[in-house]
mmCIF file of C-alpha atoms and ligand atoms in Angstrom:
data_model
loop_
_atom_site.group_PDB
_atom_site.id
_atom_site.type_symbol
_atom_site.label_atom_id
_atom_site.label_comp_id
_atom_site.label_asym_id
_atom_site.label_seq_id
_atom_site.Cartn_x
_atom_site.Cartn_y
_atom_site.Cartn_z
ATOM 1 C CA UNK A 1 -24.988 5.197 -12.222
ATOM 2 C CA UNK A 2 -27.539 3.311 -10.131
ATOM 3 C CA UNK A 3 -29.140 5.474 -7.477
ATOM 4 C CA UNK A 4 -25.913 7.155 -6.469
ATOM 5 C CA UNK A 5 -25.446 9.320 -9.525
ATOM 6 C CA UNK A 6 -21.718 8.466 -9.661
ATOM 7 C CA UNK A 7 -20.042 7.097 -12.792
ATOM 8 C CA UNK A 8 -16.325 7.194 -12.217
ATOM 9 C CA UNK A 9 -14.518 6.505 -8.942
ATOM 10 C CA UNK A 10 -10.942 6.917 -7.746
ATOM 11 C CA UNK A 11 -10.016 5.275 -4.440
ATOM 12 C CA UNK A 12 -6.720 6.191 -2.765
ATOM 13 C CA UNK A 13 -5.487 3.822 -0.051
ATOM 14 C CA UNK A 14 -2.689 4.082 2.496
ATOM 15 C CA UNK A 15 -1.164 2.090 5.299
ATOM 16 C CA UNK A 16 -4.315 2.332 7.426
ATOM 17 C CA UNK A 17 -6.187 -0.089 5.166
ATOM 18 C CA UNK A 18 -3.619 -2.802 5.925
ATOM 19 C CA UNK A 19 -3.332 -2.050 9.658
ATOM 20 C CA UNK A 20 -6.037 -4.546 10.637
ATOM 21 C CA UNK A 21 -4.154 -7.208 8.649
ATOM 22 C CA UNK A 22 -1.186 -6.642 10.968
ATOM 23 C CA UNK A 23 0.996 -4.543 8.634
ATOM 24 C CA UNK A 24 2.376 -1.636 10.704
ATOM 25 C CA UNK A 25 1.568 1.897 9.509
ATOM 26 C CA UNK A 26 4.398 4.340 8.803
ATOM 27 C CA UNK A 27 3.694 7.074 11.275
ATOM 28 C CA UNK A 28 3.058 5.233 14.511
ATOM 29 C CA UNK A 29 2.883 6.983 17.884
ATOM 30 C CA UNK A 30 6.681 6.722 18.242
ATOM 31 C CA UNK A 31 7.248 8.261 14.786
ATOM 32 C CA UNK A 32 9.276 5.225 13.755
ATOM 33 C CA UNK A 33 8.642 2.640 11.049
ATOM 34 C CA UNK A 34 9.386 -0.754 12.575
ATOM 35 C CA UNK A 35 12.096 0.803 14.721
ATOM 36 C CA UNK A 36 13.694 2.943 11.987
ATOM 37 C CA UNK A 37 13.435 6.586 11.046
ATOM 38 C CA UNK A 38 11.815 6.725 7.585
ATOM 39 C CA UNK A 39 14.770 8.708 6.216
ATOM 40 C CA UNK A 40 17.164 5.900 7.253
ATOM 41 C CA UNK A 41 15.410 3.269 5.136
ATOM 42 C CA UNK A 42 13.324 5.054 2.513
ATOM 43 C CA UNK A 43 15.640 7.409 0.639
ATOM 44 C CA UNK A 44 18.171 6.846 -2.164
ATOM 45 C CA UNK A 45 20.767 8.454 0.146
ATOM 46 C CA UNK A 46 20.115 5.844 2.831
ATOM 47 C CA UNK A 47 20.565 3.073 0.268
ATOM 48 C CA UNK A 48 23.814 4.619 -0.939
ATOM 49 C CA UNK A 49 25.088 5.013 2.640
ATOM 50 C CA UNK A 50 24.116 1.622 4.012
ATOM 51 C CA UNK A 51 22.750 -0.738 1.346
ATOM 52 C CA UNK A 52 22.955 -3.765 3.669
ATOM 53 C CA UNK A 53 20.656 -2.128 6.243
ATOM 54 C CA UNK A 54 18.133 -1.050 3.606
ATOM 55 C CA UNK A 55 18.127 -4.436 1.827
ATOM 56 C CA UNK A 56 17.705 -6.271 5.147
ATOM 57 C CA UNK A 57 14.846 -3.944 6.093
ATOM 58 C CA UNK A 58 12.892 -4.612 2.877
ATOM 59 C CA UNK A 59 13.772 -8.331 2.928
ATOM 60 C CA UNK A 60 12.091 -8.474 6.350
ATOM 61 C CA UNK A 61 9.040 -6.538 5.119
ATOM 62 C CA UNK A 62 8.774 -8.876 2.086
ATOM 63 C CA UNK A 63 9.030 -11.963 4.306
ATOM 64 C CA UNK A 64 6.321 -10.566 6.593
ATOM 65 C CA UNK A 65 3.812 -10.593 3.707
ATOM 66 C CA UNK A 66 3.577 -14.366 4.093
ATOM 67 C CA UNK A 67 2.212 -13.868 7.623
ATOM 68 C CA UNK A 68 -0.628 -11.455 6.779
ATOM 69 C CA UNK A 69 -3.946 -11.768 4.959
ATOM 70 C CA UNK A 70 -6.272 -9.258 3.264
ATOM 71 C CA UNK A 71 -8.923 -7.895 5.625
ATOM 72 C CA UNK A 72 -12.566 -6.904 5.185
ATOM 73 C CA UNK A 73 -11.618 -3.505 3.708
ATOM 74 C CA UNK A 74 -9.414 -5.046 0.981
ATOM 75 C CA UNK A 75 -12.155 -7.573 0.224
ATOM 76 C CA UNK A 76 -14.791 -4.840 -0.003
ATOM 77 C CA UNK A 77 -12.711 -2.906 -2.558
ATOM 78 C CA UNK A 78 -12.210 -6.112 -4.580
ATOM 79 C CA UNK A 79 -15.993 -6.560 -4.483
ATOM 80 C CA UNK A 80 -16.416 -2.980 -5.712
ATOM 81 C CA UNK A 81 -13.933 -3.684 -8.501
ATOM 82 C CA UNK A 82 -15.857 -6.793 -9.545
ATOM 83 C CA UNK A 83 -19.306 -5.209 -9.406
ATOM 84 C CA UNK A 84 -18.922 -1.530 -10.281
ATOM 85 C CA UNK A 85 -20.069 -1.020 -13.884
ATOM 86 C CA UNK A 86 -18.486 2.429 -14.238
ATOM 87 C CA UNK A 87 -14.848 3.454 -14.241
ATOM 88 C CA UNK A 88 -12.765 2.655 -11.181
ATOM 89 C CA UNK A 89 -9.128 3.102 -10.297
ATOM 90 C CA UNK A 90 -7.741 2.005 -6.931
ATOM 91 C CA UNK A 91 -4.488 3.857 -6.294
ATOM 92 C CA UNK A 92 -2.527 2.424 -3.404
ATOM 93 C CA UNK A 93 0.454 3.958 -1.666
ATOM 94 C CA UNK A 94 1.062 0.581 -0.049
ATOM 95 C CA UNK A 95 3.875 -1.700 -1.118
ATOM 96 C CA UNK A 96 2.180 -4.830 0.246
ATOM 97 C CA UNK A 97 0.164 -7.093 -2.074
ATOM 98 C CA UNK A 98 -3.061 -7.288 -0.072
ATOM 99 C CA UNK A 99 -5.328 -5.520 -2.597
ATOM 100 C CA UNK A 100 -4.432 -7.941 -5.371
ATOM 101 C CA UNK A 101 -4.569 -10.952 -3.059
ATOM 102 C CA UNK A 102 -8.137 -9.894 -2.207
ATOM 103 C CA UNK A 103 -8.882 -9.900 -5.948
ATOM 104 C CA UNK A 104 -8.699 -6.228 -6.973
ATOM 105 C CA UNK A 105 -7.552 -5.768 -10.570
ATOM 106 C CA UNK A 106 -8.260 -2.122 -11.525
ATOM 107 C CA UNK A 107 -5.445 -0.830 -9.349
ATOM 108 C CA UNK A 108 -1.964 0.677 -9.411
ATOM 109 C CA UNK A 109 0.872 0.787 -6.869
ATOM 110 C CA UNK A 110 2.100 4.384 -6.948
ATOM 111 C CA UNK A 111 4.944 3.737 -4.451
ATOM 112 C CA UNK A 112 6.126 0.439 -5.936
ATOM 113 C CA UNK A 113 5.853 -3.110 -4.618
ATOM 114 C CA UNK A 114 7.810 -5.238 -2.144
ATOM 115 C CA UNK A 115 7.490 -8.176 -4.517
ATOM 116 C CA UNK A 116 9.256 -6.337 -7.347
ATOM 117 C CA UNK A 117 12.892 -5.369 -7.871
ATOM 118 C CA UNK A 118 14.812 -3.455 -10.452
ATOM 119 C CA UNK A 119 18.334 -3.787 -11.686
ATOM 120 C CA UNK A 120 20.667 -0.832 -11.207
ATOM 121 C CA UNK A 121 22.884 -2.221 -13.984
ATOM 122 C CA UNK A 122 20.336 -2.594 -16.804
ATOM 123 C CA UNK A 123 17.118 -0.991 -15.460
ATOM 124 C CA UNK A 124 15.001 -4.152 -15.865
ATOM 125 C CA UNK A 125 12.002 -4.434 -13.536
ATOM 126 C CA UNK A 126 11.333 -7.965 -12.371
ATOM 127 C CA UNK A 127 9.788 -10.195 -9.703
ATOM 128 C CA UNK A 128 11.890 -9.890 -6.550
ATOM 129 C CA UNK A 129 13.475 -13.027 -5.146
ATOM 130 C CA UNK A 130 12.730 -13.635 -1.439
ATOM 131 C CA UNK A 131 15.908 -11.821 -0.396
ATOM 132 C CA UNK A 132 17.961 -9.150 -2.091
ATOM 133 C CA UNK A 133 20.587 -8.983 0.710
ATOM 134 C CA UNK A 134 22.540 -11.923 -0.696
ATOM 135 C CA UNK A 135 23.119 -10.194 -4.058
ATOM 136 C CA UNK A 136 21.086 -12.362 -6.466
ATOM 137 C CA UNK A 137 21.605 -12.078 -10.223
ATOM 138 C CA UNK A 138 19.429 -9.901 -12.439
ATOM 139 C CA UNK A 139 17.049 -12.055 -14.498
ATOM 140 C CA UNK A 140 17.898 -10.034 -17.615
ATOM 141 C CA UNK A 141 21.567 -8.983 -17.593
ATOM 142 C CA UNK A 142 22.933 -11.466 -15.038
ATOM 143 C CA UNK A 143 24.721 -8.801 -12.949
ATOM 144 C CA UNK A 144 25.049 -9.858 -9.308
ATOM 145 C CA UNK A 145 24.252 -7.584 -6.366
ATOM 146 C CA UNK A 146 22.648 -4.824 -8.461
ATOM 147 C CA UNK A 147 18.965 -5.462 -7.690
ATOM 148 C CA UNK A 148 17.240 -2.922 -5.444
ATOM 149 C CA UNK A 149 13.674 -2.965 -4.118
ATOM 150 C CA UNK A 150 11.229 -1.488 -6.652
ATOM 151 C CA UNK A 151 9.985 0.953 -4.041
ATOM 152 C CA UNK A 152 9.545 4.683 -4.620
ATOM 153 C CA UNK A 153 11.706 6.375 -1.999
ATOM 154 C CA UNK A 154 11.518 9.984 -0.850
ATOM 155 C CA UNK A 155 12.860 12.204 -3.601
ATOM 156 C CA UNK A 156 11.889 9.727 -6.341
ATOM 157 C CA UNK A 157 8.995 10.045 -8.784
ATOM 158 C CA UNK A 158 5.859 8.014 -7.968
ATOM 159 C CA UNK A 159 4.661 5.589 -10.628
ATOM 160 C CA UNK A 160 1.607 5.800 -12.930
ATOM 161 C CA UNK A 161 1.143 9.546 -12.421
ATOM 162 C CA UNK A 162 -0.224 10.150 -15.944
ATOM 163 C CA UNK A 163 -2.895 7.503 -15.496
ATOM 164 C CA UNK A 164 -3.726 8.724 -11.982
ATOM 165 C CA UNK A 165 -4.009 12.372 -13.054
ATOM 166 C CA UNK A 166 -6.317 11.403 -15.919
ATOM 167 C CA UNK A 167 -8.513 9.337 -13.579
ATOM 168 C CA UNK A 168 -8.679 12.194 -11.034
ATOM 169 C CA UNK A 169 -9.714 14.645 -13.741
ATOM 170 C CA UNK A 170 -12.472 12.301 -14.946
ATOM 171 C CA UNK A 171 -13.832 11.008 -11.623
ATOM 172 C CA UNK A 172 -16.986 12.201 -9.900
ATOM 173 C CA UNK A 173 -16.229 10.426 -6.607
ATOM 174 C CA UNK A 174 -12.861 10.415 -4.852
ATOM 175 C CA UNK A 175 -12.419 8.350 -1.696
ATOM 176 C CA UNK A 176 -9.312 8.347 0.487
ATOM 177 C CA UNK A 177 -8.929 5.396 2.875
ATOM 178 C CA UNK A 178 -6.379 4.946 5.676
ATOM 179 C CA UNK A 179 -3.830 7.592 4.800
ATOM 180 C CA UNK A 180 -2.462 10.383 6.971
ATOM 181 C CA UNK A 181 -2.312 12.863 4.079
ATOM 182 C CA UNK A 182 1.300 13.663 4.952
ATOM 183 C CA UNK A 183 3.049 12.624 1.735
ATOM 184 C CA UNK A 184 2.711 14.376 -1.627
ATOM 185 C CA UNK A 185 1.690 14.014 -4.391
ATOM 186 C CA UNK A 186 -0.939 11.587 -2.971
ATOM 187 C CA UNK A 187 -1.946 14.087 -0.279
ATOM 188 C CA UNK A 188 -2.891 16.548 -3.022
ATOM 189 C CA UNK A 189 -5.179 14.185 -4.963
ATOM 190 C CA UNK A 190 -8.229 15.349 -3.012
ATOM 191 C CA UNK A 191 -7.694 18.962 -4.106
ATOM 192 C CA UNK A 192 -7.203 17.804 -7.700
ATOM 193 C CA UNK A 193 -10.380 15.724 -7.688
ATOM 194 C CA UNK A 194 -12.362 18.576 -6.076
ATOM 195 C CA UNK A 195 -11.016 21.012 -8.627
ATOM 196 C CA UNK A 196 -12.487 18.829 -11.385
ATOM 197 C CA UNK A 197 -15.825 18.630 -9.591
ATOM 198 C CA UNK A 198 -15.731 15.282 -7.762
ATOM 199 C CA UNK A 199 -17.435 14.583 -4.464
ATOM 200 C CA UNK A 200 -14.724 13.706 -1.931
ATOM 201 C CA UNK A 201 -14.914 11.333 1.044
ATOM 202 C CA UNK A 202 -12.326 10.480 3.675
ATOM 203 C CA UNK A 203 -12.457 7.166 5.553
ATOM 204 C CA UNK A 204 -9.784 7.054 8.256
ATOM 205 C CA UNK A 205 -9.327 6.031 11.858
ATOM 206 C CA UNK A 206 -8.969 9.669 12.863
ATOM 207 C CA UNK A 207 -9.048 13.037 11.068
ATOM 208 C CA UNK A 208 -6.091 13.211 8.675
ATOM 209 C CA UNK A 209 -4.007 16.301 7.997
ATOM 210 C CA UNK A 210 -6.324 17.102 5.082
ATOM 211 C CA UNK A 211 -9.706 16.214 6.566
ATOM 212 C CA UNK A 212 -10.983 19.771 6.153
ATOM 213 C CA UNK A 213 -10.523 19.550 2.371
ATOM 214 C CA UNK A 214 -12.999 16.666 1.977
ATOM 215 C CA UNK A 215 -16.747 17.184 1.502
ATOM 216 C CA UNK A 216 -17.394 14.296 3.880
ATOM 217 C CA UNK A 217 -15.385 12.315 6.445
ATOM 218 C CA UNK A 218 -16.129 9.072 8.252
ATOM 219 C CA UNK A 219 -13.833 8.142 11.104
ATOM 220 C CA UNK A 220 -13.353 4.598 12.387
ATOM 221 C CA UNK A 221 -11.740 1.317 11.362
ATOM 222 C CA UNK A 222 -11.424 0.665 7.633
ATOM 223 C CA UNK A 223 -12.511 -2.944 8.180
ATOM 224 C CA UNK A 224 -15.858 -1.670 9.501
ATOM 225 C CA UNK A 225 -16.433 1.434 7.373
ATOM 226 C CA UNK A 226 -15.249 0.352 3.905
ATOM 227 C CA UNK A 227 -17.640 -2.642 3.595
ATOM 228 C CA UNK A 228 -20.512 -0.377 4.708
ATOM 229 C CA UNK A 229 -19.584 2.276 2.162
ATOM 230 C CA UNK A 230 -19.160 -0.232 -0.698
ATOM 231 C CA UNK A 231 -22.388 -2.006 0.210
ATOM 232 C CA UNK A 232 -24.333 1.263 0.146
ATOM 233 C CA UNK A 233 -22.739 2.306 -3.161
ATOM 234 C CA UNK A 234 -23.511 -0.995 -4.900
ATOM 235 C CA UNK A 235 -27.040 -1.107 -3.584
ATOM 236 C CA UNK A 236 -27.644 2.633 -4.059
HETATM 237 P P1 OAD B 1 0.617 6.669 7.569
HETATM 238 O O1 OAD B 1 1.210 5.710 8.540
HETATM 239 O O2 OAD B 1 1.227 8.021 7.450
HETATM 240 O O3 OAD B 1 -0.925 6.911 7.922
HETATM 241 C C1 OAD B 1 -1.804 5.836 8.145
HETATM 242 C C2 OAD B 1 -3.169 6.409 8.479
HETATM 243 O O4 OAD B 1 -4.051 5.311 8.652
HETATM 244 C C3 OAD B 1 -3.222 7.232 9.771
HETATM 245 O O5 OAD B 1 -3.923 8.455 9.523
HETATM 246 C C4 OAD B 1 -4.000 6.342 10.741
HETATM 247 O O6 OAD B 1 -4.841 7.086 11.621
HETATM 248 C C5 OAD B 1 -4.859 5.527 9.788
HETATM 249 N N1 OAD B 1 -5.251 4.220 10.314
HETATM 250 C C6 OAD B 1 -4.587 3.396 11.150
HETATM 251 N N2 OAD B 1 -5.278 2.272 11.381
HETATM 252 C C7 OAD B 1 -6.436 2.366 10.663
HETATM 253 C C8 OAD B 1 -7.577 1.532 10.485
HETATM 254 N N3 OAD B 1 -7.670 0.349 11.094
HETATM 255 N N4 OAD B 1 -8.565 1.958 9.669
HETATM 256 C C9 OAD B 1 -8.474 3.172 9.040
HETATM 257 N N5 OAD B 1 -7.434 4.000 9.174
HETATM 258 C C10 OAD B 1 -6.421 3.611 9.976
HETATM 259 O O7 OAD B 1 0.573 5.925 6.153
HETATM 260 P P2 OAD B 1 0.370 6.512 4.692
HETATM 261 O O8 OAD B 1 -0.522 7.704 4.713
HETATM 262 O O9 OAD B 1 0.010 5.375 3.811
HETATM 263 O O10 OAD B 1 5.737 6.242 1.267
HETATM 264 O O11 OAD B 1 1.839 6.977 4.344
HETATM 265 C C11 OAD B 1 2.086 7.524 3.071
HETATM 266 C C12 OAD B 1 3.453 7.183 2.589
HETATM 267 O O12 OAD B 1 4.421 7.576 3.558
HETATM 268 C C13 OAD B 1 3.722 5.715 2.403
HETATM 269 O O13 OAD B 1 3.252 5.196 1.199
HETATM 270 C C14 OAD B 1 5.199 5.657 2.461
HETATM 271 C C15 OAD B 1 5.423 6.528 3.657
HETATM 272 O O14 OAD B 1 6.632 7.067 3.791
HETATM 273 C C16 OAD B 1 6.833 5.698 0.721
HETATM 274 O O15 OAD B 1 7.362 4.687 1.146
HETATM 275 C C17 OAD B 1 7.305 6.437 -0.478
#
């Protein structure tokens, strides 16, 4: 396609793409996520043990979305989505809504979304109210206090895996942006894409745990590097 020779692209994004928007990454220098150990707020066991803490944590993250905006990297991927004539799938591990607010449409949230909830009583997935801590009613079955964040916690199965696996098998370019490569299955997508013959590129602030697996790596801020990469691809 165009001068690049690529037809089908899969882009994987992680917390690093939202860092310049002011959304904290997971594995900061102190190893804490907004003051909490990940296992205290991002496992089904944590929710069972202390649902009030976990609900309050995600209520705060959901409220914080109103104070952040998409950055140049989100906008560049939305531009790619609008202009790329071949296949494209943007797979985000992020639970914020910055890709879609920038205008990206060919995308999936593999770890769920802050703005969604599901009902533990009837299983219905639905738009999340602003707060879940106060036990709102399920939009479908009416049960109170049974909505949990529609977030994939450790030990749970990521979403859209069939579609993602099919896209990885068919792509000829795989690009990973702003992810530490510490959490599977996403960390293994690069090997999968390579196995099927794709060219693989990492864009990250620093070398990730899997940098050596990529054909090519560019290190720096996503807000600088992603627009350059997209511009070159679309003009290539
Ligand atoms: P991490 O916090 O583990 O990694 C973020 C990566 O982004 C790091 O490698 C940073 O160096 C890089 N980074 C930071 N600022 C950047 C910038 N301005 N430009 C480019 N890169 C930058 O976040 P994830 O890899 O997304 O899962 O974490 C993966 C999963 O672990 C999350 O989806 C979440 C978490 O536990 C669940 O909640 C299930």
